[in-house]
């Protein structure tokens, strides 16, 4: 029987700590707002954006919502970012991805001031993380580190295998695990002996984006399994990249979907916002 890593509970703990910290900062006259920009009406994005605004309200940070039509041009979006970069009260700028096809995500990410890059996606933020300098950390990987630490999982010296090499999860995850002194292997869609490598993992982090792909045959007895995937199965129920019922009896600890990694992303976004307010 695996220990269930409760992301809902841990994210709540973090949000309560941040609420207290934000209140203390307010007493010192340190406040600030998060600007949340959504272009178009992608339903999943609308849910994420609403959750982010609700989290700000809970913690006591102002949020400024910019809901722009799908036809917004790249130039218009870049002009808005430029304006927000110049507003001292705006401490964080978040542009919800994905963007409509006519807008370059890369150009938008680069336009956000690294001082306000609470998503941690700007190349300067990524570079700072790579060499261990201060800067905003990418929220999902930072949330996974918190899940592991707050669940008492030892990271140093452990072999961590990551499935997936995206800029948002896989690559930054590898760097953060390395920073925690894990031995890290990154695997991806072209890896030829995936099962064999995964079976060597003490900590297996699955961010491949394929519903219920990882079964018991990929998991070593006693491994810690972190599932970053989120999908709907044939019955419209939420599920991850891992076959939970099959893997749970083998693992020593595992994250459920929902209620595992998901809630941590927003908690770490709030952490970045409070950090930005603190740094002024
Ligand atoms: N779309 C999916 N995940 C994210 C995220 O963490 N940040 C932003 N800005 N967009 C996303």
PDB file of C-alpha atoms and ligand atoms in Angstrom:
ATOM      1  CA  UNK A   1       0.000   0.000   0.000  1.00  0.00           C
ATOM      2  CA  UNK A   2       1.484   3.297  -1.074  1.00  0.00           C
ATOM      3  CA  UNK A   3       1.366   6.496   0.913  1.00  0.00           C
ATOM      4  CA  UNK A   4      -0.956   8.838  -0.967  1.00  0.00           C
ATOM      5  CA  UNK A   5       0.754  12.198  -1.516  1.00  0.00           C
ATOM      6  CA  UNK A   6      -2.080  14.637  -0.870  1.00  0.00           C
ATOM      7  CA  UNK A   7      -1.490  17.654  -3.104  1.00  0.00           C
ATOM      8  CA  UNK A   8      -4.753  19.244  -2.099  1.00  0.00           C
ATOM      9  CA  UNK A   9      -3.764  19.276   1.564  1.00  0.00           C
ATOM     10  CA  UNK A  10      -0.154  20.356   0.949  1.00  0.00           C
ATOM     11  CA  UNK A  11      -1.211  23.147  -1.422  1.00  0.00           C
ATOM     12  CA  UNK A  12      -3.691  24.356   1.212  1.00  0.00           C
ATOM     13  CA  UNK A  13      -0.879  24.438   3.810  1.00  0.00           C
ATOM     14  CA  UNK A  14       1.265  26.485   1.436  1.00  0.00           C
ATOM     15  CA  UNK A  15      -1.570  28.887   0.620  1.00  0.00           C
ATOM     16  CA  UNK A  16      -2.253  29.404   4.336  1.00  0.00           C
ATOM     17  CA  UNK A  17       1.445  30.161   4.933  1.00  0.00           C
ATOM     18  CA  UNK A  18       1.384  32.618   2.027  1.00  0.00           C
ATOM     19  CA  UNK A  19      -1.797  34.280   3.283  1.00  0.00           C
ATOM     20  CA  UNK A  20      -0.042  34.971   6.577  1.00  0.00           C
ATOM     21  CA  UNK A  21       3.077  36.231   4.814  1.00  0.00           C
ATOM     22  CA  UNK A  22       1.063  38.506   2.487  1.00  0.00           C
ATOM     23  CA  UNK A  23      -0.727  40.000   5.514  1.00  0.00           C
ATOM     24  CA  UNK A  24       2.627  40.726   7.196  1.00  0.00           C
ATOM     25  CA  UNK A  25       3.946  42.337   4.015  1.00  0.00           C
ATOM     26  CA  UNK A  26       0.795  44.465   3.836  1.00  0.00           C
ATOM     27  CA  UNK A  27       1.505  45.740   7.372  1.00  0.00           C
ATOM     28  CA  UNK A  28       4.910  46.857   6.078  1.00  0.00           C
ATOM     29  CA  UNK A  29       3.164  48.644   3.209  1.00  0.00           C
ATOM     30  CA  UNK A  30       4.191  46.021   0.660  1.00  0.00           C
ATOM     31  CA  UNK A  31       1.335  45.153  -1.666  1.00  0.00           C
ATOM     32  CA  UNK A  32       0.968  44.340  -5.325  1.00  0.00           C
ATOM     33  CA  UNK A  33      -1.257  42.860  -7.995  1.00  0.00           C
ATOM     34  CA  UNK A  34      -1.071  39.886 -10.335  1.00  0.00           C
ATOM     35  CA  UNK A  35      -2.164  40.674 -13.890  1.00  0.00           C
ATOM     36  CA  UNK A  36      -3.798  37.644 -15.504  1.00  0.00           C
ATOM     37  CA  UNK A  37      -4.209  37.833 -19.272  1.00  0.00           C
ATOM     38  CA  UNK A  38      -6.331  35.418 -21.299  1.00  0.00           C
ATOM     39  CA  UNK A  39      -6.703  35.684 -25.064  1.00  0.00           C
ATOM     40  CA  UNK A  40      -9.747  33.885 -26.480  1.00  0.00           C
ATOM     41  CA  UNK A  41     -12.149  31.584 -24.681  1.00  0.00           C
ATOM     42  CA  UNK A  42     -10.503  28.177 -24.429  1.00  0.00           C
ATOM     43  CA  UNK A  43     -12.696  26.483 -21.772  1.00  0.00           C
ATOM     44  CA  UNK A  44      -9.791  24.781 -19.946  1.00  0.00           C
ATOM     45  CA  UNK A  45      -7.889  28.103 -19.840  1.00  0.00           C
ATOM     46  CA  UNK A  46     -10.968  29.837 -18.435  1.00  0.00           C
ATOM     47  CA  UNK A  47     -11.062  27.314 -15.557  1.00  0.00           C
ATOM     48  CA  UNK A  48      -7.330  27.792 -14.819  1.00  0.00           C
ATOM     49  CA  UNK A  49      -7.648  31.584 -14.956  1.00  0.00           C
ATOM     50  CA  UNK A  50     -10.644  31.525 -12.591  1.00  0.00           C
ATOM     51  CA  UNK A  51      -8.733  29.300 -10.162  1.00  0.00           C
ATOM     52  CA  UNK A  52      -5.762  31.677 -10.249  1.00  0.00           C
ATOM     53  CA  UNK A  53      -7.981  34.688  -9.521  1.00  0.00           C
ATOM     54  CA  UNK A  54      -9.664  32.798  -6.654  1.00  0.00           C
ATOM     55  CA  UNK A  55      -6.269  31.867  -5.197  1.00  0.00           C
ATOM     56  CA  UNK A  56      -5.219  35.547  -5.262  1.00  0.00           C
ATOM     57  CA  UNK A  57      -8.427  36.504  -3.434  1.00  0.00           C
ATOM     58  CA  UNK A  58      -7.794  33.786  -0.816  1.00  0.00           C
ATOM     59  CA  UNK A  59      -4.248  34.909  -0.151  1.00  0.00           C
ATOM     60  CA  UNK A  60      -5.114  38.583  -0.171  1.00  0.00           C
ATOM     61  CA  UNK A  61      -3.377  39.646  -3.363  1.00  0.00           C
ATOM     62  CA  UNK A  62      -5.143  41.862  -5.873  1.00  0.00           C
ATOM     63  CA  UNK A  63      -5.696  40.313  -9.303  1.00  0.00           C
ATOM     64  CA  UNK A  64      -6.283  42.279 -12.482  1.00  0.00           C
ATOM     65  CA  UNK A  65      -8.098  40.303 -15.167  1.00  0.00           C
ATOM     66  CA  UNK A  66      -7.562  41.020 -18.854  1.00  0.00           C
ATOM     67  CA  UNK A  67      -9.920  38.937 -20.984  1.00  0.00           C
ATOM     68  CA  UNK A  68      -9.027  39.744 -24.562  1.00  0.00           C
ATOM     69  CA  UNK A  69     -10.874  38.619 -27.704  1.00  0.00           C
ATOM     70  CA  UNK A  70      -9.447  35.842 -29.872  1.00  0.00           C
ATOM     71  CA  UNK A  71      -8.722  38.371 -32.659  1.00  0.00           C
ATOM     72  CA  UNK A  72      -6.291  40.356 -30.472  1.00  0.00           C
ATOM     73  CA  UNK A  73      -3.105  40.927 -32.467  1.00  0.00           C
ATOM     74  CA  UNK A  74       0.351  40.072 -31.213  1.00  0.00           C
ATOM     75  CA  UNK A  75       1.227  43.775 -31.300  1.00  0.00           C
ATOM     76  CA  UNK A  76      -1.759  44.621 -29.099  1.00  0.00           C
ATOM     77  CA  UNK A  77      -0.851  41.933 -26.587  1.00  0.00           C
ATOM     78  CA  UNK A  78       2.803  43.026 -26.518  1.00  0.00           C
ATOM     79  CA  UNK A  79       1.678  46.634 -25.977  1.00  0.00           C
ATOM     80  CA  UNK A  80      -0.438  45.567 -22.977  1.00  0.00           C
ATOM     81  CA  UNK A  81       2.494  43.622 -21.502  1.00  0.00           C
ATOM     82  CA  UNK A  82       4.722  46.643 -22.001  1.00  0.00           C
ATOM     83  CA  UNK A  83       2.215  48.837 -20.179  1.00  0.00           C
ATOM     84  CA  UNK A  84       1.979  46.332 -17.285  1.00  0.00           C
ATOM     85  CA  UNK A  85       5.785  46.044 -17.122  1.00  0.00           C
ATOM     86  CA  UNK A  86       5.818  49.785 -16.422  1.00  0.00           C
ATOM     87  CA  UNK A  87       3.201  49.755 -13.647  1.00  0.00           C
ATOM     88  CA  UNK A  88       4.896  49.565 -10.257  1.00  0.00           C
ATOM     89  CA  UNK A  89       1.824  48.132  -8.496  1.00  0.00           C
ATOM     90  CA  UNK A  90       1.768  45.141 -10.888  1.00  0.00           C
ATOM     91  CA  UNK A  91       4.176  42.623  -9.369  1.00  0.00           C
ATOM     92  CA  UNK A  92       3.336  39.646 -11.553  1.00  0.00           C
ATOM     93  CA  UNK A  93       2.230  39.171 -15.171  1.00  0.00           C
ATOM     94  CA  UNK A  94       0.758  35.884 -16.308  1.00  0.00           C
ATOM     95  CA  UNK A  95      -0.350  35.206 -19.869  1.00  0.00           C
ATOM     96  CA  UNK A  96      -2.396  32.020 -19.931  1.00  0.00           C
ATOM     97  CA  UNK A  97      -1.165  29.516 -22.520  1.00  0.00           C
ATOM     98  CA  UNK A  98      -1.945  28.270 -25.102  1.00  0.00           C
ATOM     99  CA  UNK A  99      -2.365  31.445 -27.163  1.00  0.00           C
ATOM    100  CA  UNK A 100      -4.228  31.598 -30.498  1.00  0.00           C
ATOM    101  CA  UNK A 101      -2.048  30.409 -33.394  1.00  0.00           C
ATOM    102  CA  UNK A 102      -1.415  33.888 -34.824  1.00  0.00           C
ATOM    103  CA  UNK A 103       0.436  34.994 -31.665  1.00  0.00           C
ATOM    104  CA  UNK A 104       3.996  33.846 -30.954  1.00  0.00           C
ATOM    105  CA  UNK A 105       4.139  32.414 -27.433  1.00  0.00           C
ATOM    106  CA  UNK A 106       7.878  32.821 -27.490  1.00  0.00           C
ATOM    107  CA  UNK A 107       7.652  36.565 -28.237  1.00  0.00           C
ATOM    108  CA  UNK A 108       5.051  37.004 -25.488  1.00  0.00           C
ATOM    109  CA  UNK A 109       7.090  35.118 -22.869  1.00  0.00           C
ATOM    110  CA  UNK A 110      10.178  37.184 -23.718  1.00  0.00           C
ATOM    111  CA  UNK A 111       8.201  40.446 -23.475  1.00  0.00           C
ATOM    112  CA  UNK A 112       7.338  39.917 -19.803  1.00  0.00           C
ATOM    113  CA  UNK A 113       9.861  41.595 -17.491  1.00  0.00           C
ATOM    114  CA  UNK A 114      11.854  38.856 -15.688  1.00  0.00           C
ATOM    115  CA  UNK A 115      11.094  40.799 -12.472  1.00  0.00           C
ATOM    116  CA  UNK A 116       7.371  40.040 -13.029  1.00  0.00           C
ATOM    117  CA  UNK A 117       7.714  36.610 -14.648  1.00  0.00           C
ATOM    118  CA  UNK A 118       5.804  34.676 -11.969  1.00  0.00           C
ATOM    119  CA  UNK A 119       5.336  31.706 -14.341  1.00  0.00           C
ATOM    120  CA  UNK A 120       9.133  31.365 -14.565  1.00  0.00           C
ATOM    121  CA  UNK A 121       8.997  30.887 -18.355  1.00  0.00           C
ATOM    122  CA  UNK A 122      11.291  33.767 -19.481  1.00  0.00           C
ATOM    123  CA  UNK A 123      14.683  32.568 -20.783  1.00  0.00           C
ATOM    124  CA  UNK A 124      16.347  34.707 -18.099  1.00  0.00           C
ATOM    125  CA  UNK A 125      14.352  32.925 -15.355  1.00  0.00           C
ATOM    126  CA  UNK A 126      15.199  29.543 -16.891  1.00  0.00           C
ATOM    127  CA  UNK A 127      18.881  30.503 -17.129  1.00  0.00           C
ATOM    128  CA  UNK A 128      18.975  31.704 -13.513  1.00  0.00           C
ATOM    129  CA  UNK A 129      17.422  28.424 -12.357  1.00  0.00           C
ATOM    130  CA  UNK A 130      19.930  26.455 -14.413  1.00  0.00           C
ATOM    131  CA  UNK A 131      22.915  28.012 -12.652  1.00  0.00           C
ATOM    132  CA  UNK A 132      21.238  28.280  -9.238  1.00  0.00           C
ATOM    133  CA  UNK A 133      20.841  32.059  -9.180  1.00  0.00           C
ATOM    134  CA  UNK A 134      17.782  33.764  -7.642  1.00  0.00           C
ATOM    135  CA  UNK A 135      14.733  34.059  -9.888  1.00  0.00           C
ATOM    136  CA  UNK A 136      11.235  32.732 -10.320  1.00  0.00           C
ATOM    137  CA  UNK A 137      10.952  28.950 -10.557  1.00  0.00           C
ATOM    138  CA  UNK A 138       8.608  27.247 -12.978  1.00  0.00           C
ATOM    139  CA  UNK A 139       5.487  26.487 -10.904  1.00  0.00           C
ATOM    140  CA  UNK A 140       4.715  22.819 -11.601  1.00  0.00           C
ATOM    141  CA  UNK A 141       8.291  21.521 -11.056  1.00  0.00           C
ATOM    142  CA  UNK A 142       8.706  23.724  -7.956  1.00  0.00           C
ATOM    143  CA  UNK A 143       5.390  22.333  -6.688  1.00  0.00           C
ATOM    144  CA  UNK A 144       6.618  18.758  -7.160  1.00  0.00           C
ATOM    145  CA  UNK A 145       9.744  19.512  -5.106  1.00  0.00           C
ATOM    146  CA  UNK A 146       7.470  20.821  -2.331  1.00  0.00           C
ATOM    147  CA  UNK A 147       5.245  17.711  -2.567  1.00  0.00           C
ATOM    148  CA  UNK A 148       8.277  15.463  -2.138  1.00  0.00           C
ATOM    149  CA  UNK A 149       9.867  17.469   0.680  1.00  0.00           C
ATOM    150  CA  UNK A 150       6.678  17.951   2.645  1.00  0.00           C
ATOM    151  CA  UNK A 151       5.881  14.220   2.319  1.00  0.00           C
ATOM    152  CA  UNK A 152       9.263  13.292   3.778  1.00  0.00           C
ATOM    153  CA  UNK A 153      10.645  11.802   0.547  1.00  0.00           C
ATOM    154  CA  UNK A 154      14.434  11.947   0.524  1.00  0.00           C
ATOM    155  CA  UNK A 155      15.770  13.243  -2.801  1.00  0.00           C
ATOM    156  CA  UNK A 156      19.560  13.471  -2.379  1.00  0.00           C
ATOM    157  CA  UNK A 157      21.397  10.531  -3.903  1.00  0.00           C
ATOM    158  CA  UNK A 158      18.211   9.017  -5.356  1.00  0.00           C
ATOM    159  CA  UNK A 159      17.829   8.112  -9.018  1.00  0.00           C
ATOM    160  CA  UNK A 160      15.062  10.276 -10.467  1.00  0.00           C
ATOM    161  CA  UNK A 161      13.715   9.336 -13.891  1.00  0.00           C
ATOM    162  CA  UNK A 162      11.605  11.960 -15.654  1.00  0.00           C
ATOM    163  CA  UNK A 163       9.398  11.068 -18.607  1.00  0.00           C
ATOM    164  CA  UNK A 164       8.927  14.164 -20.773  1.00  0.00           C
ATOM    165  CA  UNK A 165      11.212  16.998 -21.854  1.00  0.00           C
ATOM    166  CA  UNK A 166       8.872  19.999 -22.176  1.00  0.00           C
ATOM    167  CA  UNK A 167      10.143  23.474 -21.345  1.00  0.00           C
ATOM    168  CA  UNK A 168       7.381  23.856 -18.747  1.00  0.00           C
ATOM    169  CA  UNK A 169       7.768  20.556 -16.861  1.00  0.00           C
ATOM    170  CA  UNK A 170      10.384  17.996 -17.931  1.00  0.00           C
ATOM    171  CA  UNK A 171      13.464  20.200 -18.393  1.00  0.00           C
ATOM    172  CA  UNK A 172      12.995  22.458 -15.342  1.00  0.00           C
ATOM    173  CA  UNK A 173      12.039  19.399 -13.279  1.00  0.00           C
ATOM    174  CA  UNK A 174      15.360  17.780 -14.134  1.00  0.00           C
ATOM    175  CA  UNK A 175      17.269  20.918 -13.107  1.00  0.00           C
ATOM    176  CA  UNK A 176      15.441  21.245  -9.791  1.00  0.00           C
ATOM    177  CA  UNK A 177      15.969  17.567  -8.942  1.00  0.00           C
ATOM    178  CA  UNK A 178      19.633  18.003  -9.786  1.00  0.00           C
ATOM    179  CA  UNK A 179      19.749  21.016  -7.467  1.00  0.00           C
ATOM    180  CA  UNK A 180      18.364  18.704  -4.742  1.00  0.00           C
ATOM    181  CA  UNK A 181      21.256  16.308  -5.433  1.00  0.00           C
ATOM    182  CA  UNK A 182      19.289  13.570  -7.182  1.00  0.00           C
ATOM    183  CA  UNK A 183      20.877  11.602 -10.017  1.00  0.00           C
ATOM    184  CA  UNK A 184      18.654  12.510 -12.944  1.00  0.00           C
ATOM    185  CA  UNK A 185      17.675  10.760 -16.176  1.00  0.00           C
ATOM    186  CA  UNK A 186      15.385  12.477 -18.686  1.00  0.00           C
ATOM    187  CA  UNK A 187      13.476  10.221 -21.062  1.00  0.00           C
ATOM    188  CA  UNK A 188      11.192  11.188 -23.946  1.00  0.00           C
ATOM    189  CA  UNK A 189       9.214   9.889 -26.905  1.00  0.00           C
ATOM    190  CA  UNK A 190      12.382   8.764 -28.741  1.00  0.00           C
ATOM    191  CA  UNK A 191      13.872   6.886 -25.767  1.00  0.00           C
ATOM    192  CA  UNK A 192      14.317   3.298 -26.933  1.00  0.00           C
ATOM    193  CA  UNK A 193      14.326   1.333 -23.673  1.00  0.00           C
ATOM    194  CA  UNK A 194      11.857   3.359 -21.608  1.00  0.00           C
ATOM    195  CA  UNK A 195      10.584   0.512 -19.465  1.00  0.00           C
ATOM    196  CA  UNK A 196      14.067  -0.637 -18.472  1.00  0.00           C
ATOM    197  CA  UNK A 197      15.111   2.901 -17.492  1.00  0.00           C
ATOM    198  CA  UNK A 198      11.900   3.624 -15.579  1.00  0.00           C
ATOM    199  CA  UNK A 199      12.353   0.418 -13.585  1.00  0.00           C
ATOM    200  CA  UNK A 200      15.624   1.860 -12.236  1.00  0.00           C
ATOM    201  CA  UNK A 201      13.895   4.914 -10.784  1.00  0.00           C
ATOM    202  CA  UNK A 202      13.661   5.557  -7.056  1.00  0.00           C
ATOM    203  CA  UNK A 203      11.531   8.575  -7.974  1.00  0.00           C
ATOM    204  CA  UNK A 204       9.569   8.394 -11.238  1.00  0.00           C
ATOM    205  CA  UNK A 205       8.092  11.657 -12.513  1.00  0.00           C
ATOM    206  CA  UNK A 206       5.674  11.121 -15.382  1.00  0.00           C
ATOM    207  CA  UNK A 207       4.881  14.100 -17.627  1.00  0.00           C
ATOM    208  CA  UNK A 208       4.373  12.449 -21.000  1.00  0.00           C
ATOM    209  CA  UNK A 209       0.825  13.587 -21.723  1.00  0.00           C
ATOM    210  CA  UNK A 210      -0.524  10.122 -22.573  1.00  0.00           C
ATOM    211  CA  UNK A 211      -3.548   8.947 -20.587  1.00  0.00           C
ATOM    212  CA  UNK A 212      -2.905   5.947 -18.304  1.00  0.00           C
ATOM    213  CA  UNK A 213       0.219   4.861 -20.169  1.00  0.00           C
ATOM    214  CA  UNK A 214       2.501   3.888 -17.289  1.00  0.00           C
ATOM    215  CA  UNK A 215       1.575   0.522 -15.804  1.00  0.00           C
ATOM    216  CA  UNK A 216       3.130  -1.669 -13.124  1.00  0.00           C
ATOM    217  CA  UNK A 217       5.764  -2.989 -15.569  1.00  0.00           C
ATOM    218  CA  UNK A 218       7.456   0.457 -15.561  1.00  0.00           C
ATOM    219  CA  UNK A 219       7.753   0.768 -11.792  1.00  0.00           C
ATOM    220  CA  UNK A 220      10.294  -0.633  -9.332  1.00  0.00           C
ATOM    221  CA  UNK A 221       8.931  -1.987  -6.050  1.00  0.00           C
ATOM    222  CA  UNK A 222       8.990   0.832  -3.488  1.00  0.00           C
ATOM    223  CA  UNK A 223       9.439   3.685  -5.985  1.00  0.00           C
ATOM    224  CA  UNK A 224       7.856   7.105  -5.468  1.00  0.00           C
ATOM    225  CA  UNK A 225       5.591   7.940  -8.428  1.00  0.00           C
ATOM    226  CA  UNK A 226       4.589  11.494  -9.356  1.00  0.00           C
ATOM    227  CA  UNK A 227       1.918  11.821 -12.050  1.00  0.00           C
ATOM    228  CA  UNK A 228       1.818  15.184 -13.838  1.00  0.00           C
ATOM    229  CA  UNK A 229      -0.738  14.120 -16.476  1.00  0.00           C
ATOM    230  CA  UNK A 230      -4.354  15.214 -16.466  1.00  0.00           C
ATOM    231  CA  UNK A 231      -6.885  13.795 -18.914  1.00  0.00           C
ATOM    232  CA  UNK A 232     -10.479  12.606 -19.130  1.00  0.00           C
ATOM    233  CA  UNK A 233     -10.966   8.853 -19.564  1.00  0.00           C
ATOM    234  CA  UNK A 234     -13.707   7.186 -21.658  1.00  0.00           C
ATOM    235  CA  UNK A 235     -16.187   7.778 -18.805  1.00  0.00           C
ATOM    236  CA  UNK A 236     -15.163  11.466 -18.621  1.00  0.00           C
ATOM    237  CA  UNK A 237     -13.462  10.867 -15.267  1.00  0.00           C
ATOM    238  CA  UNK A 238     -10.164  12.674 -14.619  1.00  0.00           C
ATOM    239  CA  UNK A 239      -7.088  10.459 -14.899  1.00  0.00           C
ATOM    240  CA  UNK A 240      -3.332  10.865 -15.190  1.00  0.00           C
ATOM    241  CA  UNK A 241      -0.500   9.369 -17.271  1.00  0.00           C
ATOM    242  CA  UNK A 242      -0.189   6.534 -14.728  1.00  0.00           C
ATOM    243  CA  UNK A 243      -2.460   3.494 -14.343  1.00  0.00           C
ATOM    244  CA  UNK A 244      -3.116   4.390 -10.721  1.00  0.00           C
ATOM    245  CA  UNK A 245      -4.867   1.234  -9.487  1.00  0.00           C
ATOM    246  CA  UNK A 246      -2.141  -0.956 -11.000  1.00  0.00           C
ATOM    247  CA  UNK A 247       0.867   1.101  -9.825  1.00  0.00           C
ATOM    248  CA  UNK A 248      -0.334   2.115  -6.351  1.00  0.00           C
ATOM    249  CA  UNK A 249       0.223  -1.341  -4.749  1.00  0.00           C
ATOM    250  CA  UNK A 250       3.865  -1.396  -5.962  1.00  0.00           C
ATOM    251  CA  UNK A 251       4.841   2.203  -5.151  1.00  0.00           C
ATOM    252  CA  UNK A 252       5.900   3.410  -1.705  1.00  0.00           C
ATOM    253  CA  UNK A 253       4.218   6.751  -2.386  1.00  0.00           C
ATOM    254  CA  UNK A 254       2.119   8.098  -5.268  1.00  0.00           C
ATOM    255  CA  UNK A 255       0.215  11.230  -6.277  1.00  0.00           C
ATOM    256  CA  UNK A 256      -3.451  10.812  -7.229  1.00  0.00           C
ATOM    257  CA  UNK A 257      -5.141  12.569 -10.173  1.00  0.00           C
ATOM    258  CA  UNK A 258      -6.947  14.775  -9.367  1.00  0.00           C
ATOM    259  CA  UNK A 259      -5.593  16.101  -6.061  1.00  0.00           C
ATOM    260  CA  UNK A 260      -1.879  15.469  -6.605  1.00  0.00           C
ATOM    261  CA  UNK A 261       0.342  17.738  -8.678  1.00  0.00           C
ATOM    262  CA  UNK A 262      -2.491  19.932 -10.074  1.00  0.00           C
ATOM    263  CA  UNK A 263      -3.249  22.048  -6.996  1.00  0.00           C
ATOM    264  CA  UNK A 264       0.475  22.606  -6.390  1.00  0.00           C
ATOM    265  CA  UNK A 265       0.961  24.629  -9.590  1.00  0.00           C
ATOM    266  CA  UNK A 266      -1.333  27.406  -8.381  1.00  0.00           C
ATOM    267  CA  UNK A 267       0.127  27.306  -4.857  1.00  0.00           C
ATOM    268  CA  UNK A 268       3.604  27.880  -6.318  1.00  0.00           C
ATOM    269  CA  UNK A 269       2.309  30.658  -8.576  1.00  0.00           C
ATOM    270  CA  UNK A 270       1.034  32.349  -5.424  1.00  0.00           C
ATOM    271  CA  UNK A 271       4.428  31.738  -3.826  1.00  0.00           C
ATOM    272  CA  UNK A 272       6.097  33.527  -6.743  1.00  0.00           C
ATOM    273  CA  UNK A 273       3.642  36.438  -6.456  1.00  0.00           C
ATOM    274  CA  UNK A 274       4.316  36.857  -2.726  1.00  0.00           C
ATOM    275  CA  UNK A 275       8.070  36.631  -3.435  1.00  0.00           C
ATOM    276  CA  UNK A 276       7.703  39.385  -6.035  1.00  0.00           C
ATOM    277  CA  UNK A 277       5.751  41.613  -3.620  1.00  0.00           C
ATOM    278  CA  UNK A 278       8.389  40.994  -0.943  1.00  0.00           C
ATOM    279  CA  UNK A 279      11.208  41.923  -3.317  1.00  0.00           C
ATOM    280  CA  UNK A 280       9.271  45.059  -4.282  1.00  0.00           C
TER     281      UNK A 280
HETATM  282  N1  LIG B   1      -1.133  26.732 -19.473  1.00  0.00           N
HETATM  283  C1  LIG B   1      -1.008  25.515 -18.903  1.00  0.00           C
HETATM  284  N2  LIG B   1      -0.231  25.605 -17.791  1.00  0.00           N
HETATM  285  C2  LIG B   1       0.134  26.891 -17.678  1.00  0.00           C
HETATM  286  C3  LIG B   1       0.915  27.618 -16.728  1.00  0.00           C
HETATM  287  O1  LIG B   1       1.457  27.075 -15.762  1.00  0.00           O
HETATM  288  N3  LIG B   1       1.025  28.950 -16.959  1.00  0.00           N
HETATM  289  C4  LIG B   1       0.458  29.556 -18.011  1.00  0.00           C
HETATM  290  N4  LIG B   1       0.655  30.873 -18.154  1.00  0.00           N
HETATM  291  N5  LIG B   1      -0.270  28.932 -18.911  1.00  0.00           N
HETATM  292  C5  LIG B   1      -0.438  27.605 -18.734  1.00  0.00           C
END
